[in-house]
CSV table of C-alpha atoms and ligand atoms in Angstrom, one decimal:
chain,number,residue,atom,x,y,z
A,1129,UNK,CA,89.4,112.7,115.8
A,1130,UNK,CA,92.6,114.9,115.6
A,1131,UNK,CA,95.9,114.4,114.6
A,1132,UNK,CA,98.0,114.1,112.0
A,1133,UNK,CA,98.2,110.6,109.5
A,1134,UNK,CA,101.8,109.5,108.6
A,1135,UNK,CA,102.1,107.8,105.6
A,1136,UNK,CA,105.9,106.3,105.4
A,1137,UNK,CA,106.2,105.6,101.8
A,1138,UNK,CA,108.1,105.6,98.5
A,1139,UNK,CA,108.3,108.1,95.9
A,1140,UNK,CA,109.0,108.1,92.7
A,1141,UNK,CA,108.8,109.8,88.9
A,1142,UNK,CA,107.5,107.3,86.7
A,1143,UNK,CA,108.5,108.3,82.8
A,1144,UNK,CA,105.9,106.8,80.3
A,1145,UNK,CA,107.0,105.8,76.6
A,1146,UNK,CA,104.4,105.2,73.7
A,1147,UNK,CA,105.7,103.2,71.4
A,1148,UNK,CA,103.8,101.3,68.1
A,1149,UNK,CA,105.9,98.0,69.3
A,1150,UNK,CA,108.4,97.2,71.5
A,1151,UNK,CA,112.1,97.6,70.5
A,1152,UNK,CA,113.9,94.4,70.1
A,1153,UNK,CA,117.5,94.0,71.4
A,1154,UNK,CA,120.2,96.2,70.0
A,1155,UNK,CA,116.8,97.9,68.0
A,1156,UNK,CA,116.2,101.5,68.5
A,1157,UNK,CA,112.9,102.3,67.9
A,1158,UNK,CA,110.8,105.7,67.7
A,1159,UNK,CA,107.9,106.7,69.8
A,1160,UNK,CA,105.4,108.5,69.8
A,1161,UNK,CA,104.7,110.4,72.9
A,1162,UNK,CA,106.2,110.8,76.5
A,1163,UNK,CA,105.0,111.9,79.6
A,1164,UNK,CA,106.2,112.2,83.0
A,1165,UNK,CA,103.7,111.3,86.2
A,1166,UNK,CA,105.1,111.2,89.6
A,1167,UNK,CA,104.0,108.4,91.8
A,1168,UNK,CA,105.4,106.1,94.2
A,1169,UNK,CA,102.4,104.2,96.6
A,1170,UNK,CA,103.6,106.4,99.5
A,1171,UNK,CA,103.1,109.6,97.4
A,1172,UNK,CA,100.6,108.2,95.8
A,1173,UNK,CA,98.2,108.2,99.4
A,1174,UNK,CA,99.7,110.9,100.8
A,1175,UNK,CA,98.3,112.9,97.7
A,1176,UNK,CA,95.0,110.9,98.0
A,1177,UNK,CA,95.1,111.9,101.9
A,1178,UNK,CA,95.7,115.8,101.4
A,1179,UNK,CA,93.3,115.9,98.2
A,1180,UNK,CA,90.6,114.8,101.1
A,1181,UNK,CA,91.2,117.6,103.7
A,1182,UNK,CA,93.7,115.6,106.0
A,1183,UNK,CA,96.6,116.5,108.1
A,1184,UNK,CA,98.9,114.2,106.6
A,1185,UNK,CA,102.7,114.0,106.7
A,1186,UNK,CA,105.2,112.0,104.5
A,1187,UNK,CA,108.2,110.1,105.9
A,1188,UNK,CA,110.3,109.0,102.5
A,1189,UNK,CA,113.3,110.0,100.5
A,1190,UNK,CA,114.2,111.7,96.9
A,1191,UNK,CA,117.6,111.8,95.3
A,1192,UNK,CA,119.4,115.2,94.9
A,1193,UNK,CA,118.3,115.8,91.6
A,1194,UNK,CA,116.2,117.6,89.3
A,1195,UNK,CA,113.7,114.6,89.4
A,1196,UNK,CA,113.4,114.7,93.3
A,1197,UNK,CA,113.1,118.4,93.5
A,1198,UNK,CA,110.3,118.5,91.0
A,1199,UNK,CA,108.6,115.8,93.6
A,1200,UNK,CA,108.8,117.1,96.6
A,1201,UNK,CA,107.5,120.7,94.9
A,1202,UNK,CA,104.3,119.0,93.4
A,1203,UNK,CA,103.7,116.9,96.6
A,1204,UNK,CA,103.9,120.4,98.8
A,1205,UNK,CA,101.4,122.2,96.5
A,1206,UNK,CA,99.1,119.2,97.0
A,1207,UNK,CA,99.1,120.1,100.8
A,1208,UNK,CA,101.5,117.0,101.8
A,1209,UNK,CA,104.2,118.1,104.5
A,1210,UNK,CA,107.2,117.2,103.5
A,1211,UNK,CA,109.8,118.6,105.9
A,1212,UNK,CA,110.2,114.8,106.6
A,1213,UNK,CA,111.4,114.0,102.9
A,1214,UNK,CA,115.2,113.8,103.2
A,1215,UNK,CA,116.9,114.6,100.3
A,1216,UNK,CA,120.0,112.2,99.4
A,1217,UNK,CA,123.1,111.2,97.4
A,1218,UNK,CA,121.2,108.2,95.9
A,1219,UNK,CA,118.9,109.1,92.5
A,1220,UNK,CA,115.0,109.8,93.4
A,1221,UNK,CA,113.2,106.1,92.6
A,1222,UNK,CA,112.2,105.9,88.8
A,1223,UNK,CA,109.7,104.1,86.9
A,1224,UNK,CA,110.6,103.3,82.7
A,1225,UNK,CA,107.2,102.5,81.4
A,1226,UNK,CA,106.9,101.5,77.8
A,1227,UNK,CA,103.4,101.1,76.7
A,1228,UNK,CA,102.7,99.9,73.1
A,1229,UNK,CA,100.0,100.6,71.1
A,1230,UNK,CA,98.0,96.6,71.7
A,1231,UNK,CA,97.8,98.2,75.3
A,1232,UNK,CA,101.0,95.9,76.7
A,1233,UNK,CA,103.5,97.2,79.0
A,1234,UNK,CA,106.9,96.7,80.2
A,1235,UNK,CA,108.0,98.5,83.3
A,1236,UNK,CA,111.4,99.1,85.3
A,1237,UNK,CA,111.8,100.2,88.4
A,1238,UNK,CA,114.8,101.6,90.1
A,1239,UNK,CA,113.9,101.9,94.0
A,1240,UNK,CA,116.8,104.3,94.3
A,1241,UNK,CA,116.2,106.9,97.2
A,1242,UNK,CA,113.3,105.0,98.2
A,1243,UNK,CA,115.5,102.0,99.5
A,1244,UNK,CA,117.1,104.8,102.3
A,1245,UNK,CA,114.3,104.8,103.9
A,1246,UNK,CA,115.4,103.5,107.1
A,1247,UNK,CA,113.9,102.8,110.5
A,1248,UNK,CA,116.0,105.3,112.2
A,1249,UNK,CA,114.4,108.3,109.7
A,1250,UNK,CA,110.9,106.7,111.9
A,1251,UNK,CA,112.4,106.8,115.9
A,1252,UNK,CA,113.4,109.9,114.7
A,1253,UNK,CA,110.1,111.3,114.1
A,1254,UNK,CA,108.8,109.6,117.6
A,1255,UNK,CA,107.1,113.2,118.7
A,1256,UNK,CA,105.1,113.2,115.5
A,1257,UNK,CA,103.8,109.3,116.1
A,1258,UNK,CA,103.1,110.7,119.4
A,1259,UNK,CA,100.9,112.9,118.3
A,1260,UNK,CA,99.2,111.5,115.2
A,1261,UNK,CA,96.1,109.2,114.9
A,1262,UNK,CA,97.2,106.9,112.3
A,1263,UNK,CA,100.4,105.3,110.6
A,1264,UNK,CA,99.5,104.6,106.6
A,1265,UNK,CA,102.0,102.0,105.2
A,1266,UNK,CA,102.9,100.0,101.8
A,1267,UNK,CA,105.6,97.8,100.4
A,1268,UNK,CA,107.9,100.1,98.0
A,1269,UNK,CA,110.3,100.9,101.0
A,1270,UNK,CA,112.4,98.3,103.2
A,1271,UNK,CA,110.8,96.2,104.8
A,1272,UNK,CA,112.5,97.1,108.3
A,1273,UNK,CA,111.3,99.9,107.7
A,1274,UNK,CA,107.8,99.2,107.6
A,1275,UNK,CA,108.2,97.0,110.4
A,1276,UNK,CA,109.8,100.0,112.5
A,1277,UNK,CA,106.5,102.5,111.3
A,1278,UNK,CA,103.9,99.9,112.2
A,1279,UNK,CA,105.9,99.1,115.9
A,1280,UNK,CA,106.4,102.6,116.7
A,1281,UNK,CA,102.3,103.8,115.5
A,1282,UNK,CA,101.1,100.4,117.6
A,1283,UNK,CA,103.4,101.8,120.8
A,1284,UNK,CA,102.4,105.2,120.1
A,1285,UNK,CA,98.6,104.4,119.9
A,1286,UNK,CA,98.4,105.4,116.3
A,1287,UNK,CA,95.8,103.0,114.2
A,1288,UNK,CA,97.9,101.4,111.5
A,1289,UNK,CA,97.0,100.6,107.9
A,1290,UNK,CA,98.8,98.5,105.5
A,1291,UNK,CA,98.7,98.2,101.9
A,1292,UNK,CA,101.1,94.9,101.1
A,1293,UNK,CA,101.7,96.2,97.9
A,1294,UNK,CA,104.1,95.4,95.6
A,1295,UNK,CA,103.8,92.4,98.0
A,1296,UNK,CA,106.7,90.3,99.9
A,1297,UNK,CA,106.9,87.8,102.2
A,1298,UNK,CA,106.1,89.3,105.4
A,1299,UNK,CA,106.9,88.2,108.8
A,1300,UNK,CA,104.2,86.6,111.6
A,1301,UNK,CA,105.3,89.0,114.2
A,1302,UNK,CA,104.0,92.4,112.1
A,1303,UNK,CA,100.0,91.5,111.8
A,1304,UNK,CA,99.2,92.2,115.3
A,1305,UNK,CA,100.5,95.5,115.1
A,1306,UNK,CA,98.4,96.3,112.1
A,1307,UNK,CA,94.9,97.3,112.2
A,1308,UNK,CA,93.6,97.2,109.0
A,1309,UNK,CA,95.9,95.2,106.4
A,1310,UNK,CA,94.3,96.1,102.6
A,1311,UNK,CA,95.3,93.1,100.3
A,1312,UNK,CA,93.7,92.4,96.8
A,1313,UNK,CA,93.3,88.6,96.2
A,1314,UNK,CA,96.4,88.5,94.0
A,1315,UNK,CA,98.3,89.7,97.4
A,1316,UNK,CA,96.5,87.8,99.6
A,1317,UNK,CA,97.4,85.0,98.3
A,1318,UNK,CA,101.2,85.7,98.0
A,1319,UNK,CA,101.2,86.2,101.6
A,1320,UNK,CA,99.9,82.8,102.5
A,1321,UNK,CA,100.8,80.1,99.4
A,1322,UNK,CA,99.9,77.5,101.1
A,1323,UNK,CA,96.0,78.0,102.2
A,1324,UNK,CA,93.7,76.8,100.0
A,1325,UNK,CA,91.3,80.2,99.3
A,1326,UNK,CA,91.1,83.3,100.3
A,1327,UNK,CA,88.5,82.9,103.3
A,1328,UNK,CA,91.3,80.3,105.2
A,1329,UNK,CA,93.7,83.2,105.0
A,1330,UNK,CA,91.7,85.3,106.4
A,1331,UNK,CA,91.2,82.9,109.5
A,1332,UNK,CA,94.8,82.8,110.2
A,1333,UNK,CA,96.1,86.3,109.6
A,1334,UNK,CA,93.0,87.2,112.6
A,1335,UNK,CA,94.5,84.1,114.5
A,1336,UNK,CA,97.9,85.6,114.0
A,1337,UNK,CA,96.7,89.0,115.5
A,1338,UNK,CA,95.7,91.3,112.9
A,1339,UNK,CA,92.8,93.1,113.1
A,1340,UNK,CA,90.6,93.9,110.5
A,1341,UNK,CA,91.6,92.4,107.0
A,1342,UNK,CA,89.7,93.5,103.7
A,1343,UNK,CA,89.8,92.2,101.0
A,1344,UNK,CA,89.9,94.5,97.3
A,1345,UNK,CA,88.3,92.9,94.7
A,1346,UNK,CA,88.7,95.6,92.2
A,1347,UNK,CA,85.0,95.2,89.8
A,1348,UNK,CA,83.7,92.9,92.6
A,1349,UNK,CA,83.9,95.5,95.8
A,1350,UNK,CA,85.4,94.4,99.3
A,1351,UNK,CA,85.2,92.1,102.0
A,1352,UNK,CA,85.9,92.7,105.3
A,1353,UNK,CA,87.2,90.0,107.6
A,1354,UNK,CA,87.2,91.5,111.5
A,1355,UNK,CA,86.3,89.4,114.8
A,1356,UNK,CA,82.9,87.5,113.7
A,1357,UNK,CA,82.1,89.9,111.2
A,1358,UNK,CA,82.3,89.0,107.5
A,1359,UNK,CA,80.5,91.1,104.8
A,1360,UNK,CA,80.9,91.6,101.4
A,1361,UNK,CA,80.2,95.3,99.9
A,1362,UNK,CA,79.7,95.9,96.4
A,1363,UNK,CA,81.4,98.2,93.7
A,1364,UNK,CA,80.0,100.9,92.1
A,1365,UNK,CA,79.0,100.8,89.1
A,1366,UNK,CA,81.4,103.1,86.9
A,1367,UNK,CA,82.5,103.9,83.2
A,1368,UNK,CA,86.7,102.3,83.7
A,1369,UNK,CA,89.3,103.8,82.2
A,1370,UNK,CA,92.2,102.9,83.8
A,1371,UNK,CA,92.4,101.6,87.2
A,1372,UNK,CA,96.1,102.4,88.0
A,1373,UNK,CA,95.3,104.0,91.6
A,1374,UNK,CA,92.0,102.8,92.7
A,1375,UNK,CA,93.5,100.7,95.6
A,1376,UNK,CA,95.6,103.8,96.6
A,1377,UNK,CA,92.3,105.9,96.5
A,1378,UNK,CA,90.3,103.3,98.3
A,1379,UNK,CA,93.5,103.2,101.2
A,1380,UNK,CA,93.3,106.9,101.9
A,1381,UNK,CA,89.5,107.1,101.6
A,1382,UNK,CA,89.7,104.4,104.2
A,1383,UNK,CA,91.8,106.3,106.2
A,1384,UNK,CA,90.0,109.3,106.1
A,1385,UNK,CA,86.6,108.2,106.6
A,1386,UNK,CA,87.5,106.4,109.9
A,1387,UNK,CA,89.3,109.3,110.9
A,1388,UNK,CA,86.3,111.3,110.5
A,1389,UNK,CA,84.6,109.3,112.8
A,1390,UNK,CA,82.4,107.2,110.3
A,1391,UNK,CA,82.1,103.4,111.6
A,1392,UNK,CA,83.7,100.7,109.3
A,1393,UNK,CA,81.1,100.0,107.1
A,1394,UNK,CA,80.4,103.5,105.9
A,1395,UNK,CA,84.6,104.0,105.5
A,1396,UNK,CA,84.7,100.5,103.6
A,1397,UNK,CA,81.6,102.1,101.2
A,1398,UNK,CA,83.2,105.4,101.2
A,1399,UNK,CA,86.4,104.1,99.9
A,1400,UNK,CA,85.0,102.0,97.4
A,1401,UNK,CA,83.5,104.5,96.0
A,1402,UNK,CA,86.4,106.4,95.5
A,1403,UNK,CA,88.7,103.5,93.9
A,1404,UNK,CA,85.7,103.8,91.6
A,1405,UNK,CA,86.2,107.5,90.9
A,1406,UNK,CA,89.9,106.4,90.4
A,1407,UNK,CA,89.0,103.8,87.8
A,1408,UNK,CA,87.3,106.7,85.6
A,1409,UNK,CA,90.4,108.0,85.3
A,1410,UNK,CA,93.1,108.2,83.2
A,1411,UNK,CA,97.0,108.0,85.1
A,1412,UNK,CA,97.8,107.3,89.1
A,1413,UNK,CA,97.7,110.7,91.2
A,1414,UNK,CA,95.8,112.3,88.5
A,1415,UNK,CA,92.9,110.4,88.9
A,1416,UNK,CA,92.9,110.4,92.8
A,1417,UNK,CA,89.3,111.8,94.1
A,1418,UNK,CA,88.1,114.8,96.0
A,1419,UNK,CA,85.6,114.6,98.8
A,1420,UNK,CA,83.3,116.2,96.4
A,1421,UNK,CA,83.6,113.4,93.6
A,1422,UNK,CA,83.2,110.5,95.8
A,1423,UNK,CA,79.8,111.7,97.8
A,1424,UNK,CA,78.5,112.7,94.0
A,1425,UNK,CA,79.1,108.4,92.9
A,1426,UNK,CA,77.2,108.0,96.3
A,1427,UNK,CA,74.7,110.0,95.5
A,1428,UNK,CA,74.3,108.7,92.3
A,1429,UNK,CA,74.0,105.0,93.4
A,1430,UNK,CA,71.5,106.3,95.5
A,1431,UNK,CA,73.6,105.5,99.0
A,1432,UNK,CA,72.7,107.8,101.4
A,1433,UNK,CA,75.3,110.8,102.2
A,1434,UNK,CA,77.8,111.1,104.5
A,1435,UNK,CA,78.2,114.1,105.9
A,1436,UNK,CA,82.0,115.2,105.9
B,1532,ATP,N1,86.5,98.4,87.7
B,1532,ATP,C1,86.1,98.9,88.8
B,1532,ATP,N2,84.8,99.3,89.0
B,1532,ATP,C2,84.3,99.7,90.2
B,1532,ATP,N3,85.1,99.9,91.3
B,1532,ATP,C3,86.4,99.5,91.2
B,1532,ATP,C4,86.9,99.0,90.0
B,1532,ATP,N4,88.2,98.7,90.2
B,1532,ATP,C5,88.5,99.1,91.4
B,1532,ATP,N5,87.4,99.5,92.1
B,1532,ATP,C6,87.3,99.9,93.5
B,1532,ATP,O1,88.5,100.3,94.0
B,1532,ATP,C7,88.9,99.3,95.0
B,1532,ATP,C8,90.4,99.1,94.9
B,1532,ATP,O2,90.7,98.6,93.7
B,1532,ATP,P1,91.5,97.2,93.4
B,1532,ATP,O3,90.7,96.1,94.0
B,1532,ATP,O4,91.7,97.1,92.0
B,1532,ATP,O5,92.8,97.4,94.3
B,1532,ATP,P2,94.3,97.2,93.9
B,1532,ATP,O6,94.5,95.9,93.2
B,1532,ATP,O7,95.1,97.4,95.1
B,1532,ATP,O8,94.5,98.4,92.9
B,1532,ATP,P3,95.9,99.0,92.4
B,1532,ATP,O9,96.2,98.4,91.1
B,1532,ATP,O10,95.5,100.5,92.2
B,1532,ATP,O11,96.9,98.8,93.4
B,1532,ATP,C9,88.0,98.1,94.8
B,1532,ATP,O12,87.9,97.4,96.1
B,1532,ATP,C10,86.7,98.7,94.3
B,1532,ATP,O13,85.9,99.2,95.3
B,1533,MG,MG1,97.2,97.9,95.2
């Protein structure tokens, strides 16, 4: 199925401190190594997208600066087109990550660019909606925004996806203009307090209109949640490193697959295959999966293969 996926998302450069201990106040304290990753969800799928073969096209923002530069650079070589990346007079959106040496961290954000964002950057791209087959969506960017993207892919006849990470309280209105909305149980639960498991929230974001809900359950697999259908699929079995990404490998994997033409289930085993591939990894884009890589943990867990 052809046309383009839009992913409307944040950016950002997340700068990684190892330290033995963390400083206390007024305390400066030596490291011991640094490293720069970019990431950002947006970028994050976008990247996961493009490293799969797919059209995909980034709505988001940078600042003017060396920082946003060096982004939008590394996010063209990985085959992500981003004439839609405005450049403004507000810094590109930064991480601080200080991770100590008991394997704690401590993170700041700065959402910086990624807070211009604004609905009017979406009408504006109305011919591309028009012409794509699907609007990919997450949290790290206002949430007008995000309401504007999902409105606009619904009225354009896009399918829309939605990550509700980091989550927020979202409002009724947006689930029956999403499609497939990708919580893990942590997010699920922040989006409706009040029901008493996971399986009642389900029930009342379908009654409200959404679509197709499923459930990440990082070691434990998926769920899905769609009309009467309710099935659990397993994980695979992998060595973990570091899971940092796995649910932004499993959301473009999802993606993909469907677009490919694949039915549900084999796009729900598909991506959970590669948020395992992503949780052999070390770091966020780093460790997001080729085509290649996820058939090969299919193959290995003796699921037959798909043929992309
Ligand atoms: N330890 C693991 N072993 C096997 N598969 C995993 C593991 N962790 C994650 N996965 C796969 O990746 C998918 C997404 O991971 P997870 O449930 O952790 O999402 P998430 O909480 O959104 O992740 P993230 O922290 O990257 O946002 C899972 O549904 C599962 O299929
Ligand atoms: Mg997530």
């Amino acid at each position: 199925m052809g046309g383009p996926i839009v992913v409307v998302g944040s950016i950002n450069m997340d700068l990684v401190f190892r330290v033995p201990r963390f400083p206390r106040a007024g305390e400066t304290l030596p490291g011991t190594e640094f490293h720069r990753f970019p990431g950002g969800k947006g970028a994050n799928q976008a990247v996961g997208l493009a490293r799969l073969g797919a059209d995909v096209k980034l709505i988001g923002a940078v600042g003017r600066d060396p920082y946003g530069k060096e982004l939008k650079d590394g996010l063209q070589k990985e085959g992500v087109d981003v004439s839609r990346v405005n450049e403004t007079g507000v810094t590109t959106g930064m991480a601080a990550i200080t991770l100590s040496e008991d394997g704690e961290n401590r993170i700041i954000t700065i959402a910086g660019a990624n807070r211009q964002v604004t609905p009017e950057d979406v009408l504006a791209a109305k011919e591309l909606f028009r012409e794509a087959w699907g609007v990919l969506l997450q949290l790290e960017i206002p949430l007008k925004t995000v309401q504007a993207a999902a409105r606009l892919g619904q009225e354009s006849g896009c399918k829309v996806f939605l990550d509700p990470a980091p989550v927020a309280e979202l409002p009724r209105s947006i689930y029956n203009r999403i499609d497939y909305l990708f919580p893990n149980s942590g997010e699920l639960e922040a989006l409706l307090p009040a029901e008493d498991d996971n399986e009642a929230r389900a029930e009342k974001l379908l009654g409200w209109g959404l679509k197709t809900l499923i459930l990440k359950k990082g070691d434990e697999g998926s769920s899905v949640f769609s009309g009467k259908d309710r099935r659990a699929f397993p994980a695979f079995p992998v060595k973990v490193v570091d899971t940092t990404a796995a649910g932004d490998a499993f959301a473009a994997a999802f993606c993909y697959s469907l677009q490919a033409g694949f039915p549900m289930e084999k796009a729900i085993v598909f991506a959970n295959a590669a948020g395992g591939v992503a949780a052999t990894r070390l770091g966020a884009q780093s460790s997001l999966p080729s085509k290649e890589d996820i058939l090969k943990l299919q193959k290995e867990a003796k699921i037959d293969e798909m043929d992309y």
